[in-house]
Coordinates of C-alpha atoms and ligand atoms in Angstrom, one line a residue:
X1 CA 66.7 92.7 120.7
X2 CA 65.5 92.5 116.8
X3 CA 65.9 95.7 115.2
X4 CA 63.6 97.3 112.7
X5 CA 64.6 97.8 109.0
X6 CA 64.1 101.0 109.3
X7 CA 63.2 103.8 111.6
X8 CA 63.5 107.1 112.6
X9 CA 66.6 108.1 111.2
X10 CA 65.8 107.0 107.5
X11 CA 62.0 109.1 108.0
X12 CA 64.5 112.0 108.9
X13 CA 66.1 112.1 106.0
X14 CA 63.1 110.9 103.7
X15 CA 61.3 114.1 104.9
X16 CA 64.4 116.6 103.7
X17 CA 63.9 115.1 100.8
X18 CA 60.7 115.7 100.5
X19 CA 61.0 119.1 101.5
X20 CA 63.5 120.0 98.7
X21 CA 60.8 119.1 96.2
X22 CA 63.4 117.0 94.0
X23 CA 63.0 113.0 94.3
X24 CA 65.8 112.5 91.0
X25 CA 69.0 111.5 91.4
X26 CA 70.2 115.1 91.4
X27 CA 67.9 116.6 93.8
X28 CA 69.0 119.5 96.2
X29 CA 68.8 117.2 99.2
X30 CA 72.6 115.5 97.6
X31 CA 71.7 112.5 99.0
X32 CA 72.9 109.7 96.9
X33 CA 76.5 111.6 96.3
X34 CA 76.5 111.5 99.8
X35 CA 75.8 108.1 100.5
X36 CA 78.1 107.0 97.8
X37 CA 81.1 108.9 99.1
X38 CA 80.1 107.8 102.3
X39 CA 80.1 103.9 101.5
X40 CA 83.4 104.5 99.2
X41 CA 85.0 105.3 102.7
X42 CA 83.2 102.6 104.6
X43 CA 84.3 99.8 101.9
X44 CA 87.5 101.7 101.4
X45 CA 87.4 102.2 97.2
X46 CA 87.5 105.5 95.4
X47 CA 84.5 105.3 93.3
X48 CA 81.2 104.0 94.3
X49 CA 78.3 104.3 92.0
X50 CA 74.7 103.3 93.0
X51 CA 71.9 102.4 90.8
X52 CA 68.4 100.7 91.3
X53 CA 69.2 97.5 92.0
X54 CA 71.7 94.8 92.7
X55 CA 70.6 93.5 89.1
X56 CA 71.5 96.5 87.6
X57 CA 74.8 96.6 89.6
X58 CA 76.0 93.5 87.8
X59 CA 74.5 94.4 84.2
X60 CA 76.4 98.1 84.9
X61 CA 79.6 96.1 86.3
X62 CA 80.2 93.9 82.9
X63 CA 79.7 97.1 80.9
X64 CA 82.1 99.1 82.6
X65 CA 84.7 96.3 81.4
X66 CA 84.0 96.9 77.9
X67 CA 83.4 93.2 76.6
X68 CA 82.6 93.1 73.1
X69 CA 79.4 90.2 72.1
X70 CA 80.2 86.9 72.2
X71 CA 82.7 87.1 74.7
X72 CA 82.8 84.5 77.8
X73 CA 82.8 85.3 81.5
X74 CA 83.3 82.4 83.9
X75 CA 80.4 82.6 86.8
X76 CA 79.6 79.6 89.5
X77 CA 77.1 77.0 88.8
X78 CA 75.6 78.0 92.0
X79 CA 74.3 81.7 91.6
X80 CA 71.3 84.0 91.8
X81 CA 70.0 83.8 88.1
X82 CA 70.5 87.9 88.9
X83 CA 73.9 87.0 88.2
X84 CA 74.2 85.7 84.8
X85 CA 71.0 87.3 83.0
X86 CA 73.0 90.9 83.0
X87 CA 75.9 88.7 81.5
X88 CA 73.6 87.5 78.5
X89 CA 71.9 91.2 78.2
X90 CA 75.4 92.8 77.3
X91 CA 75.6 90.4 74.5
X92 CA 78.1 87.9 76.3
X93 CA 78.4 84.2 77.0
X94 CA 78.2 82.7 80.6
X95 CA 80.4 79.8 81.3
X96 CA 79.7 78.1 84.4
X97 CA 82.4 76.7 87.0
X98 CA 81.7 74.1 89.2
X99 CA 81.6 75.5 92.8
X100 CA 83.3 73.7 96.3
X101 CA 80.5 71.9 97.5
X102 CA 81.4 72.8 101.2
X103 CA 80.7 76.3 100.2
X104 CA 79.0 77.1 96.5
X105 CA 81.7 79.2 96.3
X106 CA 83.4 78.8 92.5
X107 CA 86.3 76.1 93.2
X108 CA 89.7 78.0 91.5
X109 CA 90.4 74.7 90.6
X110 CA 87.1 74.2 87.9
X111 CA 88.5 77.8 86.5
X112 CA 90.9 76.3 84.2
X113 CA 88.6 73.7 82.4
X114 CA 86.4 77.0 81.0
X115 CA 89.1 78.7 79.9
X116 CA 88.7 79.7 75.6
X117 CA 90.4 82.3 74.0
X118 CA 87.0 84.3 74.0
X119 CA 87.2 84.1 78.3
X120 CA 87.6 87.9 79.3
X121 CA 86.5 87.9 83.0
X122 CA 85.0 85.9 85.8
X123 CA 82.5 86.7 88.5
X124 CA 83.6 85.7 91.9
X125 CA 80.4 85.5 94.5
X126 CA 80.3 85.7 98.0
X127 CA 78.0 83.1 98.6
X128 CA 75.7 83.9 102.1
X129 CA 78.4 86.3 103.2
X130 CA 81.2 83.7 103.2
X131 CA 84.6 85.2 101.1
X132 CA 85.7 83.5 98.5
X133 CA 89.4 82.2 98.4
X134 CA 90.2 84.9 96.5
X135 CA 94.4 84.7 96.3
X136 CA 94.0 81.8 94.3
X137 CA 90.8 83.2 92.4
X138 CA 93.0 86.2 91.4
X139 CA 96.2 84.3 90.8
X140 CA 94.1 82.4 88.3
X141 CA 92.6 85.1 86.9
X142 CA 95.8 87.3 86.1
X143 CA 97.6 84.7 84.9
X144 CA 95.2 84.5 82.4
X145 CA 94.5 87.9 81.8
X146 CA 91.0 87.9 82.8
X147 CA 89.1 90.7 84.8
X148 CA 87.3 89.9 88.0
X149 CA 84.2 91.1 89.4
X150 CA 83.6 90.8 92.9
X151 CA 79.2 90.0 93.7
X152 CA 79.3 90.9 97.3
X153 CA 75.5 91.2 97.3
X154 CA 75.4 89.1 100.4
X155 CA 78.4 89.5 102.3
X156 CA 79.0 93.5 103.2
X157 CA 81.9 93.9 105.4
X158 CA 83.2 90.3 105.3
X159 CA 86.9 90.1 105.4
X160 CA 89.5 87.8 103.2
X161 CA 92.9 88.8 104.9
X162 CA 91.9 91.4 106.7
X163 CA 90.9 93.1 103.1
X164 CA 87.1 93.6 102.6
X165 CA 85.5 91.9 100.5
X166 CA 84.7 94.1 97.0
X167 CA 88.1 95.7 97.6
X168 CA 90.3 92.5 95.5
X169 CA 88.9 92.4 92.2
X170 CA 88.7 95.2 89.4
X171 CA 85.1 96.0 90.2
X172 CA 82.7 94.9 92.9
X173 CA 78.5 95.0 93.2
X174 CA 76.4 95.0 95.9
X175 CA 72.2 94.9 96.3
X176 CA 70.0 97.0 98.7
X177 CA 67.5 94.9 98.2
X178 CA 65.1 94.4 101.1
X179 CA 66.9 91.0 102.1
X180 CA 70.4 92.3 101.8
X181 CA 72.7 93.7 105.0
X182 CA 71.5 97.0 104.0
X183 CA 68.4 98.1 102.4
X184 CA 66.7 101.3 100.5
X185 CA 64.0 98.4 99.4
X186 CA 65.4 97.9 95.9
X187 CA 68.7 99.2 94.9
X188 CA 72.9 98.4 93.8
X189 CA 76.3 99.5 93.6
X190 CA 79.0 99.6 92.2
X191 CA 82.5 100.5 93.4
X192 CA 86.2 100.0 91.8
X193 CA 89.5 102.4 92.0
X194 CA 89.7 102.6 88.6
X195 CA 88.2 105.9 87.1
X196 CA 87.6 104.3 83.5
X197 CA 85.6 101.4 85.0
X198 CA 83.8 104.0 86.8
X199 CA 83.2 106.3 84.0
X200 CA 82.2 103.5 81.9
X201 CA 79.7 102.2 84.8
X202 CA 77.9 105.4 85.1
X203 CA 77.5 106.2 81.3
X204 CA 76.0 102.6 80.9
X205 CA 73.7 103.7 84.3
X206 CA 72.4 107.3 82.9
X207 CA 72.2 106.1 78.9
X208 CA 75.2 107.2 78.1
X209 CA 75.3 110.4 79.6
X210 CA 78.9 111.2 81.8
X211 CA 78.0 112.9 84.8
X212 CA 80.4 111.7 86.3
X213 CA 81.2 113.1 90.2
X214 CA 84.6 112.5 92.1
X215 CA 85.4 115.6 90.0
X216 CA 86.5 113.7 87.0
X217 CA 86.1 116.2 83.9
X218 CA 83.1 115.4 81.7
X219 CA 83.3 115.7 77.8
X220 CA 81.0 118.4 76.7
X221 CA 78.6 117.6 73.5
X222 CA 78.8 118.9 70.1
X223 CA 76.3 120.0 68.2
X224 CA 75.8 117.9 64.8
X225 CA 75.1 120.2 61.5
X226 CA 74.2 122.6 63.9
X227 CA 72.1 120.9 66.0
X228 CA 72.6 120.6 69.2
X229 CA 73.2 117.2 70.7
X230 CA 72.3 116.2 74.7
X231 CA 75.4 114.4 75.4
X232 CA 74.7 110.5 74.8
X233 CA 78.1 109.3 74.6
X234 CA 77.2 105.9 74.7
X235 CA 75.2 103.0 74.8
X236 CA 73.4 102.5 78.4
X237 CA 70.4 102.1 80.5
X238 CA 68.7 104.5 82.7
X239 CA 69.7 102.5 86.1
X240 CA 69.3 105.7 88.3
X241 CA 69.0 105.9 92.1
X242 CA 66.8 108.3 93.3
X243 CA 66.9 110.4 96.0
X244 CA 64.3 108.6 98.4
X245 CA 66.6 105.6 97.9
X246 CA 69.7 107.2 98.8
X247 CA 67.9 108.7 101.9
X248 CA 67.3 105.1 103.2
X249 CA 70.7 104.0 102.3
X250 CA 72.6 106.5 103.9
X251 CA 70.3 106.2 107.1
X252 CA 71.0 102.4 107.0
X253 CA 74.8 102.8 106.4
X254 CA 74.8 105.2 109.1
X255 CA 73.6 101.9 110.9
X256 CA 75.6 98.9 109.7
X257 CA 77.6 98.1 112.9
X258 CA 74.4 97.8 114.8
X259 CA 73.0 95.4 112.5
X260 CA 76.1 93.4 112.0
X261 CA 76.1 92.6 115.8
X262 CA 72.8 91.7 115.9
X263 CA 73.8 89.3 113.1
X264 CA 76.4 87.8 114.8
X265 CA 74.5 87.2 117.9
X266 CA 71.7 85.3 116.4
X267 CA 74.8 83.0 114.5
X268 CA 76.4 82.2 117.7
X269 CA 72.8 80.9 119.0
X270 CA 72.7 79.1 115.7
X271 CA 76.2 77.5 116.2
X272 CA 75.9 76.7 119.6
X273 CA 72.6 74.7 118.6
X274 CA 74.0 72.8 116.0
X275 CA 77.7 72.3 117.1
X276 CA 78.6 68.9 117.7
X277 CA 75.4 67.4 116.2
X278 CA 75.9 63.6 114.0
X279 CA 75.5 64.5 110.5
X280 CA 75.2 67.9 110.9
X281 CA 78.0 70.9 109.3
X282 CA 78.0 74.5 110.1
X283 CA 79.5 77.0 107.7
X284 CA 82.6 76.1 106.0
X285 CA 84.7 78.8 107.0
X286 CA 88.0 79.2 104.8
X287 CA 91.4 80.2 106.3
X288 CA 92.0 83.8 107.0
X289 CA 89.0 84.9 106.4
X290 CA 85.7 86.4 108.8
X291 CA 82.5 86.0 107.0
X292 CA 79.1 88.1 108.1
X293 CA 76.7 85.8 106.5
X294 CA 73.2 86.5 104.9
X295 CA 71.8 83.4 105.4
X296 CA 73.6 81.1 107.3
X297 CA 74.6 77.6 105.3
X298 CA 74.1 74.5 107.2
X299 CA 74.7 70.5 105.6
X300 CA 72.8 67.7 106.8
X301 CA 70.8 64.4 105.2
X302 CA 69.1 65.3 102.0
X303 CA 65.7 64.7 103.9
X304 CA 66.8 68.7 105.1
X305 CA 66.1 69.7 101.9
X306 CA 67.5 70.9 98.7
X307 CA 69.0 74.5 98.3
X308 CA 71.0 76.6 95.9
X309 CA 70.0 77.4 92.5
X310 CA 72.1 76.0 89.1
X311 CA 71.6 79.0 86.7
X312 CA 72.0 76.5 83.8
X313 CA 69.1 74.4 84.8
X314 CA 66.7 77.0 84.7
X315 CA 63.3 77.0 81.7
X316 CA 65.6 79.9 80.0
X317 CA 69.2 78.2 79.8
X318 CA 67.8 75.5 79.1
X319 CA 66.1 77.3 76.2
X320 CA 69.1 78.2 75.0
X321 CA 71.1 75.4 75.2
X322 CA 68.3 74.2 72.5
X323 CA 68.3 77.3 70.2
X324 CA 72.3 77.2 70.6
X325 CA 72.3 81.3 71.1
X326 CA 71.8 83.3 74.0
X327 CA 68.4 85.4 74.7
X328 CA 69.6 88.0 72.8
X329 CA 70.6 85.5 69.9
X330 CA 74.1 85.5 70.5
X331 CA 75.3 81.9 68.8
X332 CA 76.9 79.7 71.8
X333 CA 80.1 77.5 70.8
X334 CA 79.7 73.9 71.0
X335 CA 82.1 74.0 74.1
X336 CA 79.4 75.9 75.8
X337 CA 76.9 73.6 77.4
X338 CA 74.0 74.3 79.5
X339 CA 73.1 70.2 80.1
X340 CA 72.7 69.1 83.9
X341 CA 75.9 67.1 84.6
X342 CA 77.7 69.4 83.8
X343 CA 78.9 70.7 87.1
X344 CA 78.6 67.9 89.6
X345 CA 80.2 69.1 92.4
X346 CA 77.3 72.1 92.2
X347 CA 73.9 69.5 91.7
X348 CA 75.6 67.3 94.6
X349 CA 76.0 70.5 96.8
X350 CA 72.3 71.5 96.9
X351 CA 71.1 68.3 98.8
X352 CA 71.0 68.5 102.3
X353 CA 71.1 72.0 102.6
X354 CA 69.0 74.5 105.1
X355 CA 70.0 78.1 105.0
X356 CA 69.0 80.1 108.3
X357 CA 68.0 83.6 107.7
X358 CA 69.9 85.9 110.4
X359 CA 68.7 89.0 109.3
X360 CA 69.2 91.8 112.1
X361 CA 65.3 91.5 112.3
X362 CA 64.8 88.3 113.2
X363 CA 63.7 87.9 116.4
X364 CA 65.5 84.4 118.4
X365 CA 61.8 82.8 119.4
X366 CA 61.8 82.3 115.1
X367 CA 65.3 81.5 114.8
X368 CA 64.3 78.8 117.8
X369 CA 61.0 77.8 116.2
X370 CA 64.0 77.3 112.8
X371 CA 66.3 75.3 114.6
X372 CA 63.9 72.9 116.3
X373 CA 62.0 72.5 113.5
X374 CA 65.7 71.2 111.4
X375 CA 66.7 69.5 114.3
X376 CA 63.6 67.0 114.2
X377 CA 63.6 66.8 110.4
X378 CA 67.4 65.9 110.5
X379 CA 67.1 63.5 113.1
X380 CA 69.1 64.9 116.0
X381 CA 66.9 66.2 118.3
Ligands
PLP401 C1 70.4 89.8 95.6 C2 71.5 89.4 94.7 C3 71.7 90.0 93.4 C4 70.6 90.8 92.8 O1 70.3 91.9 93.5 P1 68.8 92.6 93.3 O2 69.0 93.9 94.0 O3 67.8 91.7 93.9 O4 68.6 92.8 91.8 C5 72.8 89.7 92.7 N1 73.8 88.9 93.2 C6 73.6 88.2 94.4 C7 74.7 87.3 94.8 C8 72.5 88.5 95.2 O5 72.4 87.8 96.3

């Protein structure tokens, strides 16, 4: 059976909330503490930190690493523009990697050909839930001392090794938007075990303000010529969660296994559908690793269609690959180009292309009416 976004339980706790009168972030009813400890067990990290959106999760993420403006990070070609933007609106550069075309997941191999002295981290996404090969990503990355960020947006609970994915790199971020594994309708995370990444991250959430929880001290503020001062230590964003969003998330945490099954059920129709067909390619799955996909990637002809989008491609990259300086007018070096070309292996991997949605609410007559429909575009039926 399908299964609803959302229910009973999440109008259980949407109603204490309601009751306590406090919707903030720091309302009575302690939800969003509780659903951050709570998915800091679940993911097994020591500091989670939810804001109010996936977006956010990623802008918050790069903060927390302190780059400085005009430094690069290395993302894929292939990405949610949701990815990159946050790079460019702390200040920094976005290099793009070329991705495995099997996959759109960045190709360790393309790292070393963006590699400047200005590199400081990359951004590793798991792309429809599938893990990235992330020994190799990491090797890669220490050996050149850059920091890693895990975007597990779309791939809660998938497994590289037996390790969950968003438990490898330095910091990880997730979305609750309404798509994603779980949902509050709109909403991010961020989780790390590193309490100065985390301190960072929820200064640059609150605009600077350190209320921090896992008991980690906060600095009190001073006042200035006798004035008193309300605690801005640094720059940042108001990227709260509120308390009607934590409600939902906790509820649908509280639910994850259930909706994981359901997900693997409707892949196995999927798989057992397609298996075998001429021309056709399910998921690529690397070695020693269990995805738990979002959408699920299939390959066919190119009549299938064309999915996957190239950040660099897009009216706004292109823009500034014209002006030469980021949105926020940092300059780009001539090394850094935005041109199509420049990552075949990513423009090649968006033809023939479907991606099947196997959301936990899907019911199997529309996954059916999906498959049959592919089937006769591709030819195979
Ligand atoms: C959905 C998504 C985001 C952005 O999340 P929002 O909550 O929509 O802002 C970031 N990265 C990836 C890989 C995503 O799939």
């Amino acid at each position: 059976m399908p299964i609803n976004c959302f229910g009973d339980e999440e109008l259980a706790y949407l109603r204490e909330v309601i009751e306590g009168q406090e919707a903030w972030r720091w309302g009575k009813s302690n939800f969003v503490p509780r659903f951050e400890e709570s998915f800091g067990r679940h993911l097994g990290r020591k500091y989670v930190h939810a804001v109010n959106s996936g977006t956010s999760a990623n802008e918050t993420a790069c903060a927390s690493l302190g780059l400085e403006p005009g430094d690069e990070v290395i993302i894929p070609a292939v990405a949610p523009v949701f990815v990159s933007f946050p790079i460019v609106a702390i200040g920094c550069v976005p290099v793009f990697a070329d991705v495995d075309p099997r996959t759109q997941i960045i190709d360790p191999e393309a790292i070393d050909a963006c590699l400047t002295d200005r590199t400081r981290a990359m951004v590793v996404i798991h792309m429809y839930g599938q893990p990235a090969p992330m020994d190799d990503l990491m090797a890669t990355a220490r050996r050149n001392g850059l920091r890693v960020i895990e975007d597990c947006a779309q791939a809660y609970d998938a497994c590289y090794r037996g390790r969950k994915v968003g438990t490898i790199g330095d910091v990880a971020c997730f979305s609750m938007q309404q798509s994603k594994h779980i949902t509050s309708g709109e909403g991010g995370m961020i989780a790390t075990d590193d309490p100065d990444l985390y301190k960072r991250a929820t200064e640059y959430a609150n605009s600077g303000m350190p209320w921090y929880m896992y008991d980690l001290e906060r600095p009190e503020a001073e006042p200035v010529n006798g004035v008193p001062t309300r605690g801005h230590f640094s720059f940042g964003h108001d990227f709260r969660f509120s308390e009607l969003q934590g409600a939902v998330a906790l509820a649908q945490l509280e639910k994850i296994e259930q909706f994981h099954a359901r997900r693997r059920r409707l892949v196995e129709i999927l798989e057992d559908e397609l298996r075998g067909l001429p021309g056709i390619q399910l998921a690529h799955v690397y070695p020693e690793t269990e995805p738990n996909y979002w959408f699920y990637p299939v390959r066919g002809p190119e009549k299938v269609g064309c999915v996957g989008e190239i950040n660099y491609l897009e009216v706004e990259f292109q823009r500034m690959q014209e002006n030469r300086r980021t949105s926020l007018g940092i300059p780009l070096p001539d090394y850094v180009q935005y041109a199509p070309g420049i990552c075949p292996c990513a423009e090649e991997s968006v033809k023939g292309r479907r991606n099947f949605f196997v959301h936990h609410s899907v019911e199997i007559h529309e996954l059916q009416a999906g498959i049959d429909e592919f089937k006769e575009c591709a030819g195979v039926c």
